[in-house]
């Protein structure tokens, strides 16, 4: 009898724990930000002459299908179905009220004929291409000024075949900035879910000047040595929610941005309301990053339940003199990292300017950053927080952080300068800037 009572008790306790955990962690989702729409009107790329043999160029088929969606304007929008097969194509534009649906085993593959790639104007908040002056190559899948767009399906693949572009970068033969795999400009109410992104020429998913964007259940893959293949870069955008995804690329997994130096300051468009949760991945650069292009400001970023393996830097906030912009109210919590060069890095000296016309008096402001519940093993350097002499970072709060590994002999685990804030339960013990009397325990009073 007694054993039975104990068993019941344990069972109740386990159930309660399970419910609490799923309410706290598992059940919070991006749903509700953008309604998932059902489309009654369905067309197939095959209806427009699409051939999935991996050789035939399907540019005309994609453009014709999307022209049909744009001009026939069926009530409730149209779903463009991509059946199994490999559909080679040049870049194409999306339109409003459409779903691009990739079936299982469907691949939309970018041509490697870089000579035919269209050029478009630089983004005003960058003033030039990110890599080279002048225009830039249009993204493989492109959308400008659209709304109500869904890219989804049964985990089909969008393949950028980026190798030719990486080689042009390596050999310094690029004439303009490489294309993103998907760029959404000035758009709203976008869902990207259940798709695999592979071998992007440059950044993978780039929503810029957008609002209400959901990215969930995606897989993003590019080799470790592929240059600048960032996973997801919300840029001068608001209300962006990214969750339940696996990202392994050659650059930052997720980097929140808002324009570059004098161009970004003049354009003045911040990123705000960015939610990131349940992301797993690997990269030689950063896991969760803010920057380095933050000239329009970045605020209200919340990232939680992040698992990182084989990283350059786990959590990285980065900016520089000339950037301007206010980075504030950034929270990153519940991070597990295994094998990283640096666990946590906040830096005001990353360099990298568009030209010599940046304003040396445009100092960035970094304030109200909470990093809590971080567990790391095999971490070479736990932390580095280097503020600016004339614009010290303030309200930097570290709480319940354990970052362990073989620290280089003779080096301090934490490097800090021009920073103030607090630290509670941080191991190894952080720098005196964060732990002097009056600082410790003050974590709750920032932001
Ligand atoms: C696609 O969009 C770009 C940029 O908005 C535009 O320059 C180009 O003409 C469009 N291409 C087609 C085929 O509509
Ligand atoms: C697609 O991938 C996601 C994320 O990895 C996974 O949760 C989902 O079950 C997959 N769906 C299908 C239809 O395979
Ligand atoms: C800070 O950001 C969170 C979202 O991460 C938001 O809910 C909260 O209202 C923001 N706080 C302030 C003071 O803006």
Short mmCIF file of N, CA and C in Angstrom, two decimals, residues 28-178:
data_model
loop_
_atom_site.label_atom_id
_atom_site.label_comp_id
_atom_site.label_asym_id
_atom_site.label_seq_id
_atom_site.Cartn_x
_atom_site.Cartn_y
_atom_site.Cartn_z
N UNK A 28 5.71 27.24 -25.98
CA UNK A 28 5.76 28.62 -26.46
C UNK A 28 6.20 28.59 -27.92
N UNK A 29 5.42 29.15 -28.80
CA UNK A 29 5.79 29.11 -30.21
C UNK A 29 5.54 30.45 -30.89
N UNK A 30 5.98 30.51 -32.13
CA UNK A 30 5.79 31.72 -32.93
C UNK A 30 4.36 31.83 -33.46
N UNK A 31 3.56 30.76 -33.31
CA UNK A 31 2.26 30.79 -33.98
C UNK A 31 1.42 31.94 -33.44
N UNK A 32 0.65 32.54 -34.30
CA UNK A 32 -0.13 33.70 -33.91
C UNK A 32 0.45 34.99 -34.47
N UNK A 33 1.74 34.98 -34.75
CA UNK A 33 2.36 36.19 -35.31
C UNK A 33 1.91 36.37 -36.76
N UNK A 34 1.92 35.27 -37.49
CA UNK A 34 1.46 35.30 -38.89
C UNK A 34 0.50 34.12 -39.06
N UNK A 35 -0.73 34.37 -39.54
CA UNK A 35 -1.66 33.24 -39.71
C UNK A 35 -1.18 32.28 -40.80
N UNK A 36 -1.21 30.99 -40.52
CA UNK A 36 -0.88 29.98 -41.53
C UNK A 36 -2.13 29.83 -42.41
N UNK A 37 -2.02 30.12 -43.68
CA UNK A 37 -3.19 30.14 -44.55
C UNK A 37 -3.32 28.87 -45.36
N UNK A 38 -4.55 28.47 -45.51
CA UNK A 38 -4.83 27.38 -46.44
C UNK A 38 -5.19 28.00 -47.79
N UNK A 39 -4.61 27.51 -48.85
CA UNK A 39 -4.93 28.04 -50.19
C UNK A 39 -5.76 27.02 -50.95
N UNK A 40 -6.90 27.44 -51.46
CA UNK A 40 -7.71 26.53 -52.26
C UNK A 40 -7.20 26.40 -53.68
N UNK A 41 -6.61 27.46 -54.18
CA UNK A 41 -6.12 27.45 -55.55
C UNK A 41 -4.71 26.85 -55.57
N UNK A 42 -4.57 25.71 -56.26
CA UNK A 42 -3.28 25.02 -56.28
C UNK A 42 -2.81 24.84 -57.72
N UNK A 43 -1.58 25.24 -58.00
CA UNK A 43 -1.00 24.99 -59.31
C UNK A 43 0.33 24.26 -59.11
N UNK A 44 0.77 23.56 -60.14
CA UNK A 44 2.06 22.85 -60.04
C UNK A 44 3.03 23.48 -61.02
N UNK A 45 4.29 23.45 -60.68
CA UNK A 45 5.31 23.99 -61.58
C UNK A 45 5.26 23.23 -62.92
N UNK A 46 4.80 21.98 -62.87
CA UNK A 46 4.68 21.17 -64.11
C UNK A 46 3.66 21.76 -65.08
N UNK A 47 2.61 22.41 -64.54
CA UNK A 47 1.61 23.05 -65.42
C UNK A 47 2.23 24.15 -66.26
N UNK A 48 3.40 24.60 -65.87
CA UNK A 48 4.04 25.72 -66.57
C UNK A 48 5.30 25.26 -67.31
N UNK A 49 5.38 23.96 -67.53
CA UNK A 49 6.50 23.41 -68.29
C UNK A 49 7.70 23.03 -67.43
N UNK A 50 7.53 23.01 -66.12
CA UNK A 50 8.65 22.66 -65.24
C UNK A 50 9.12 21.23 -65.46
N UNK A 51 10.42 21.03 -65.52
CA UNK A 51 11.01 19.70 -65.69
C UNK A 51 12.02 19.48 -64.57
N UNK A 52 11.80 18.44 -63.78
CA UNK A 52 12.64 18.21 -62.60
C UNK A 52 13.76 17.22 -62.85
N UNK A 53 14.48 17.39 -63.96
CA UNK A 53 15.55 16.44 -64.28
C UNK A 53 16.93 16.92 -63.83
N UNK A 54 16.99 18.09 -63.18
CA UNK A 54 18.27 18.59 -62.71
C UNK A 54 19.11 19.26 -63.78
N UNK A 55 18.63 19.20 -65.05
CA UNK A 55 19.43 19.78 -66.16
C UNK A 55 18.68 20.92 -66.85
N UNK A 56 17.38 20.70 -67.05
CA UNK A 56 16.57 21.69 -67.77
C UNK A 56 16.48 22.96 -66.93
N UNK A 57 16.63 24.09 -67.58
CA UNK A 57 16.51 25.36 -66.87
C UNK A 57 15.03 25.73 -66.76
N UNK A 58 14.56 25.95 -65.54
CA UNK A 58 13.13 26.17 -65.30
C UNK A 58 12.76 27.63 -65.02
N UNK A 59 13.64 28.53 -65.39
CA UNK A 59 13.41 29.94 -65.09
C UNK A 59 12.06 30.41 -65.63
N UNK A 60 11.77 30.06 -66.89
CA UNK A 60 10.51 30.50 -67.51
C UNK A 60 9.32 29.93 -66.76
N UNK A 61 9.43 28.68 -66.33
CA UNK A 61 8.31 28.04 -65.63
C UNK A 61 8.03 28.76 -64.30
N UNK A 62 9.08 29.04 -63.54
CA UNK A 62 8.88 29.73 -62.26
C UNK A 62 8.30 31.12 -62.50
N UNK A 63 8.87 31.84 -63.46
CA UNK A 63 8.39 33.21 -63.68
C UNK A 63 6.96 33.21 -64.19
N UNK A 64 6.62 32.25 -65.07
CA UNK A 64 5.25 32.19 -65.60
C UNK A 64 4.26 31.82 -64.48
N UNK A 65 4.63 30.87 -63.65
CA UNK A 65 3.73 30.44 -62.56
C UNK A 65 3.48 31.61 -61.60
N UNK A 66 4.52 32.33 -61.29
CA UNK A 66 4.37 33.42 -60.32
C UNK A 66 3.65 34.61 -60.98
N UNK A 67 3.87 34.80 -62.28
CA UNK A 67 3.12 35.83 -63.01
C UNK A 67 1.63 35.51 -62.96
N UNK A 68 1.31 34.24 -63.12
CA UNK A 68 -0.09 33.80 -63.06
C UNK A 68 -0.70 34.08 -61.67
N UNK A 69 0.08 33.81 -60.61
CA UNK A 69 -0.43 34.05 -59.25
C UNK A 69 -0.66 35.55 -59.05
N UNK A 70 0.29 36.33 -59.54
CA UNK A 70 0.21 37.78 -59.33
C UNK A 70 -0.95 38.40 -60.09
N UNK A 71 -1.20 37.91 -61.31
CA UNK A 71 -2.19 38.60 -62.15
C UNK A 71 -3.57 37.98 -62.13
N UNK A 72 -3.67 36.69 -61.81
CA UNK A 72 -5.01 36.08 -61.75
C UNK A 72 -5.67 36.32 -60.38
N UNK A 73 -4.85 36.54 -59.37
CA UNK A 73 -5.30 36.92 -58.02
C UNK A 73 -6.51 36.13 -57.55
N UNK A 74 -6.31 34.83 -57.34
CA UNK A 74 -7.39 34.00 -56.81
C UNK A 74 -7.64 34.34 -55.35
N UNK A 75 -8.91 34.28 -54.97
CA UNK A 75 -9.30 34.58 -53.60
C UNK A 75 -8.58 33.63 -52.63
N UNK A 76 -7.94 34.17 -51.62
CA UNK A 76 -7.22 33.34 -50.66
C UNK A 76 -5.81 33.00 -51.10
N UNK A 77 -5.43 33.47 -52.29
CA UNK A 77 -4.07 33.22 -52.75
C UNK A 77 -3.91 31.87 -53.42
N UNK A 78 -2.69 31.58 -53.83
CA UNK A 78 -2.42 30.37 -54.62
C UNK A 78 -1.22 29.62 -54.07
N UNK A 79 -1.32 28.30 -54.10
CA UNK A 79 -0.19 27.47 -53.69
C UNK A 79 0.52 26.96 -54.95
N UNK A 80 1.81 27.20 -55.03
CA UNK A 80 2.62 26.68 -56.14
C UNK A 80 3.32 25.42 -55.65
N UNK A 81 2.92 24.29 -56.21
CA UNK A 81 3.41 22.99 -55.76
C UNK A 81 4.65 22.58 -56.56
N UNK A 82 5.68 22.18 -55.84
CA UNK A 82 6.89 21.68 -56.50
C UNK A 82 6.96 20.17 -56.23
N UNK A 83 6.70 19.36 -57.24
CA UNK A 83 6.71 17.90 -57.03
C UNK A 83 8.14 17.39 -56.85
N UNK A 84 8.29 16.11 -56.47
CA UNK A 84 9.64 15.56 -56.36
C UNK A 84 10.42 15.76 -57.65
N UNK A 85 11.71 15.98 -57.54
CA UNK A 85 12.54 16.25 -58.71
C UNK A 85 13.47 17.41 -58.40
N UNK A 86 14.42 17.60 -59.30
CA UNK A 86 15.39 18.68 -59.10
C UNK A 86 15.14 19.74 -60.17
N UNK A 87 14.72 20.90 -59.73
CA UNK A 87 14.33 21.97 -60.64
C UNK A 87 15.41 23.04 -60.67
N UNK A 88 16.22 22.99 -61.70
CA UNK A 88 17.29 23.97 -61.88
C UNK A 88 16.68 25.27 -62.38
N UNK A 89 17.08 26.40 -61.84
CA UNK A 89 16.53 27.67 -62.31
C UNK A 89 17.46 28.84 -62.00
N UNK A 90 17.25 29.92 -62.74
CA UNK A 90 17.86 31.19 -62.36
C UNK A 90 17.03 31.78 -61.23
N UNK A 91 17.46 32.92 -60.71
CA UNK A 91 16.75 33.54 -59.60
C UNK A 91 15.35 33.96 -60.04
N UNK A 92 14.43 34.04 -59.09
CA UNK A 92 13.08 34.50 -59.42
C UNK A 92 12.49 35.26 -58.23
N UNK A 93 11.44 36.06 -58.54
CA UNK A 93 10.77 36.88 -57.53
C UNK A 93 9.49 36.22 -57.05
N UNK A 94 9.23 36.33 -55.77
CA UNK A 94 7.94 35.88 -55.24
C UNK A 94 6.93 37.01 -55.35
N UNK A 95 5.67 36.70 -55.16
CA UNK A 95 4.63 37.72 -55.15
C UNK A 95 3.73 37.51 -53.93
N UNK A 96 2.84 38.46 -53.65
CA UNK A 96 1.98 38.36 -52.47
C UNK A 96 0.97 37.22 -52.62
N UNK A 97 0.42 36.82 -51.50
CA UNK A 97 -0.66 35.81 -51.46
C UNK A 97 -0.25 34.51 -52.14
N UNK A 98 0.95 34.07 -51.86
CA UNK A 98 1.35 32.78 -52.43
C UNK A 98 2.03 31.89 -51.40
N UNK A 99 1.89 30.59 -51.62
CA UNK A 99 2.65 29.59 -50.87
C UNK A 99 3.53 28.86 -51.86
N UNK A 100 4.81 28.82 -51.58
CA UNK A 100 5.72 28.00 -52.37
C UNK A 100 5.87 26.71 -51.60
N UNK A 101 5.36 25.61 -52.14
CA UNK A 101 5.28 24.34 -51.40
C UNK A 101 6.21 23.31 -52.02
N UNK A 102 7.24 22.94 -51.28
CA UNK A 102 8.18 21.94 -51.78
C UNK A 102 7.81 20.59 -51.21
N UNK A 103 7.46 19.65 -52.09
CA UNK A 103 7.15 18.30 -51.62
C UNK A 103 8.42 17.64 -51.09
N UNK A 104 8.23 16.51 -50.45
CA UNK A 104 9.37 15.72 -50.02
C UNK A 104 10.16 15.37 -51.30
N UNK A 105 11.45 15.46 -51.27
CA UNK A 105 12.29 15.16 -52.44
C UNK A 105 12.17 16.18 -53.57
N UNK A 106 11.61 17.33 -53.29
CA UNK A 106 11.67 18.42 -54.29
C UNK A 106 12.90 19.27 -53.99
N UNK A 107 13.61 19.63 -55.04
CA UNK A 107 14.78 20.50 -54.88
C UNK A 107 14.65 21.66 -55.87
N UNK A 108 14.73 22.87 -55.37
CA UNK A 108 14.83 24.02 -56.26
C UNK A 108 16.30 24.41 -56.24
N UNK A 109 16.95 24.27 -57.37
CA UNK A 109 18.42 24.41 -57.39
C UNK A 109 18.85 25.61 -58.24
N UNK A 110 19.73 26.40 -57.67
CA UNK A 110 20.21 27.60 -58.38
C UNK A 110 21.19 27.22 -59.47
N UNK A 111 21.09 27.90 -60.60
CA UNK A 111 22.06 27.71 -61.67
C UNK A 111 23.44 28.17 -61.20
N UNK A 112 24.48 27.57 -61.76
CA UNK A 112 25.83 28.02 -61.44
C UNK A 112 26.35 29.00 -62.48
N UNK A 113 25.46 29.39 -63.40
CA UNK A 113 25.84 30.36 -64.43
C UNK A 113 25.80 31.76 -63.82
N UNK A 114 26.87 32.11 -63.14
CA UNK A 114 26.88 33.38 -62.40
C UNK A 114 26.86 34.58 -63.35
N UNK A 115 27.28 34.37 -64.60
CA UNK A 115 27.30 35.46 -65.59
C UNK A 115 25.92 36.01 -65.91
N UNK A 116 24.89 35.15 -65.77
CA UNK A 116 23.53 35.58 -66.13
C UNK A 116 22.79 36.15 -64.92
N UNK A 117 23.45 36.22 -63.79
CA UNK A 117 22.75 36.59 -62.55
C UNK A 117 22.38 38.08 -62.56
N UNK A 118 21.10 38.44 -62.28
CA UNK A 118 20.73 39.86 -62.31
C UNK A 118 21.34 40.66 -61.16
N UNK A 119 21.60 41.93 -61.45
CA UNK A 119 22.11 42.84 -60.41
C UNK A 119 20.97 43.72 -59.92
N UNK A 120 21.00 44.06 -58.64
CA UNK A 120 20.03 45.02 -58.11
C UNK A 120 20.76 46.10 -57.30
N UNK A 121 20.00 47.11 -56.95
CA UNK A 121 20.58 48.25 -56.23
C UNK A 121 21.02 47.82 -54.83
N UNK A 122 22.02 48.53 -54.27
CA UNK A 122 22.38 48.25 -52.88
C UNK A 122 21.23 48.63 -51.95
N UNK A 123 21.23 48.07 -50.76
CA UNK A 123 20.24 48.48 -49.75
C UNK A 123 20.62 49.86 -49.24
N UNK A 124 19.63 50.76 -49.08
CA UNK A 124 19.97 52.11 -48.62
C UNK A 124 20.67 52.12 -47.26
N UNK A 125 20.38 51.17 -46.40
CA UNK A 125 21.00 51.16 -45.08
C UNK A 125 22.43 50.60 -45.10
N UNK A 126 22.88 50.17 -46.27
CA UNK A 126 24.26 49.70 -46.42
C UNK A 126 25.05 50.59 -47.39
N UNK A 127 24.33 51.32 -48.25
CA UNK A 127 24.98 52.28 -49.14
C UNK A 127 25.75 51.66 -50.30
N UNK A 128 26.01 50.39 -50.23
CA UNK A 128 26.80 49.67 -51.23
C UNK A 128 26.57 48.18 -50.98
N UNK A 129 27.13 47.35 -51.79
CA UNK A 129 27.06 45.92 -51.50
C UNK A 129 27.85 45.63 -50.23
N UNK A 130 27.49 44.58 -49.53
CA UNK A 130 28.16 44.27 -48.27
C UNK A 130 29.62 43.88 -48.50
N UNK A 131 29.90 43.28 -49.66
CA UNK A 131 31.29 42.85 -49.92
C UNK A 131 32.06 43.81 -50.78
N UNK A 132 31.37 44.37 -51.77
CA UNK A 132 32.06 45.21 -52.74
C UNK A 132 31.22 46.44 -53.03
N UNK A 133 31.85 47.53 -53.45
CA UNK A 133 31.09 48.74 -53.78
C UNK A 133 30.12 48.48 -54.93
N UNK A 134 29.10 49.33 -55.04
CA UNK A 134 28.15 49.23 -56.14
C UNK A 134 26.96 48.36 -55.80
N UNK A 135 26.30 47.85 -56.86
CA UNK A 135 25.11 47.00 -56.67
C UNK A 135 25.49 45.64 -56.13
N UNK A 136 24.53 44.75 -56.20
CA UNK A 136 24.81 43.40 -55.70
C UNK A 136 23.95 42.43 -56.50
N UNK A 137 24.35 41.18 -56.49
CA UNK A 137 23.57 40.18 -57.19
C UNK A 137 22.26 39.95 -56.44
N UNK A 138 21.16 39.86 -57.20
CA UNK A 138 19.85 39.62 -56.59
C UNK A 138 19.87 38.27 -55.88
N UNK A 139 19.11 38.15 -54.79
CA UNK A 139 19.07 36.87 -54.10
C UNK A 139 18.45 35.81 -55.02
N UNK A 140 18.75 34.54 -54.74
CA UNK A 140 18.22 33.46 -55.58
C UNK A 140 16.69 33.51 -55.57
N UNK A 141 16.10 33.50 -54.38
CA UNK A 141 14.65 33.70 -54.27
C UNK A 141 14.46 35.07 -53.65
N UNK A 142 13.72 35.92 -54.35
CA UNK A 142 13.70 37.34 -54.01
C UNK A 142 12.26 37.81 -53.81
N UNK A 143 12.07 38.71 -52.85
CA UNK A 143 10.73 39.27 -52.65
C UNK A 143 10.88 40.70 -52.20
N UNK A 144 10.21 41.60 -52.89
CA UNK A 144 10.30 43.02 -52.53
C UNK A 144 8.88 43.58 -52.45
N UNK A 145 8.51 44.07 -51.28
CA UNK A 145 7.20 44.69 -51.12
C UNK A 145 6.05 43.70 -51.19
N UNK A 146 6.25 42.51 -50.67
CA UNK A 146 5.16 41.53 -50.70
C UNK A 146 4.60 41.30 -49.30
N UNK A 147 3.43 40.67 -49.24
CA UNK A 147 2.88 40.24 -47.96
C UNK A 147 2.11 38.94 -48.15
N UNK A 148 1.86 38.26 -47.03
CA UNK A 148 1.15 36.98 -47.08
C UNK A 148 1.88 35.99 -48.01
N UNK A 149 3.11 35.69 -47.65
CA UNK A 149 3.91 34.71 -48.41
C UNK A 149 4.35 33.59 -47.48
N UNK A 150 4.16 32.36 -47.92
CA UNK A 150 4.57 31.19 -47.14
C UNK A 150 5.48 30.32 -48.00
N UNK A 151 6.61 29.95 -47.43
CA UNK A 151 7.50 28.99 -48.10
C UNK A 151 7.55 27.78 -47.19
N UNK A 152 7.01 26.67 -47.64
CA UNK A 152 6.89 25.53 -46.74
C UNK A 152 6.81 24.22 -47.53
N UNK A 153 6.41 23.16 -46.87
CA UNK A 153 6.27 21.87 -47.54
C UNK A 153 6.69 20.74 -46.64
N UNK A 154 7.29 19.72 -47.28
CA UNK A 154 7.67 18.50 -46.56
C UNK A 154 9.20 18.40 -46.50
N UNK A 155 9.83 19.45 -46.14
CA UNK A 155 11.28 19.49 -46.02
C UNK A 155 11.99 19.24 -47.35
N UNK A 156 11.46 19.79 -48.41
CA UNK A 156 12.20 19.84 -49.67
C UNK A 156 13.36 20.82 -49.52
N UNK A 157 14.20 20.90 -50.56
CA UNK A 157 15.46 21.64 -50.44
C UNK A 157 15.54 22.83 -51.39
N UNK A 158 16.04 23.92 -50.88
CA UNK A 158 16.41 25.05 -51.73
C UNK A 158 17.94 25.08 -51.74
N UNK A 159 18.52 24.76 -52.90
CA UNK A 159 19.96 24.52 -53.00
C UNK A 159 20.61 25.66 -53.78
N UNK A 160 21.47 26.41 -53.12
CA UNK A 160 22.10 27.57 -53.76
C UNK A 160 23.31 27.22 -54.61
N UNK A 161 23.76 25.98 -54.54
CA UNK A 161 25.00 25.58 -55.24
C UNK A 161 26.09 26.65 -55.10
N UNK A 162 26.33 27.05 -53.88
CA UNK A 162 27.17 28.22 -53.63
C UNK A 162 28.64 28.09 -53.94
N UNK A 163 29.09 26.88 -54.15
CA UNK A 163 30.52 26.63 -54.33
C UNK A 163 31.19 27.55 -55.35
N UNK A 164 30.53 27.76 -56.50
CA UNK A 164 31.15 28.64 -57.53
C UNK A 164 31.35 30.05 -56.96
N UNK A 165 30.40 30.50 -56.15
CA UNK A 165 30.51 31.84 -55.57
C UNK A 165 31.60 31.88 -54.50
N UNK A 166 31.67 30.82 -53.67
CA UNK A 166 32.72 30.78 -52.64
C UNK A 166 34.09 30.81 -53.30
N UNK A 167 34.21 30.09 -54.43
CA UNK A 167 35.50 30.08 -55.11
C UNK A 167 35.85 31.44 -55.71
N UNK A 168 34.83 32.14 -56.22
CA UNK A 168 35.10 33.49 -56.74
C UNK A 168 35.57 34.39 -55.59
N UNK A 169 34.96 34.22 -54.43
CA UNK A 169 35.38 35.00 -53.26
C UNK A 169 36.82 34.65 -52.90
N UNK A 170 37.12 33.35 -52.87
CA UNK A 170 38.47 32.91 -52.48
C UNK A 170 39.51 33.39 -53.48
N UNK A 171 39.14 33.40 -54.76
CA UNK A 171 40.11 33.81 -55.78
C UNK A 171 40.06 35.32 -56.06
N UNK A 172 39.22 36.03 -55.31
CA UNK A 172 39.06 37.48 -55.47
C UNK A 172 38.67 37.86 -56.89
N UNK A 173 37.79 37.09 -57.49
CA UNK A 173 37.34 37.42 -58.84
C UNK A 173 35.89 37.91 -58.85
N UNK A 174 35.29 38.08 -57.66
CA UNK A 174 33.91 38.59 -57.59
C UNK A 174 33.88 40.04 -58.07
N UNK A 175 32.82 40.38 -58.82
CA UNK A 175 32.70 41.79 -59.23
C UNK A 175 31.75 42.55 -58.33
N UNK A 176 30.77 41.84 -57.81
CA UNK A 176 29.80 42.47 -56.92
C UNK A 176 29.54 41.53 -55.74
N UNK A 177 28.77 42.03 -54.77
CA UNK A 177 28.45 41.24 -53.59
C UNK A 177 27.62 40.01 -53.95
N UNK A 178 27.98 38.89 -53.38
CA UNK A 178 27.31 37.63 -53.68
C UNK A 178 25.82 37.65 -53.30
#
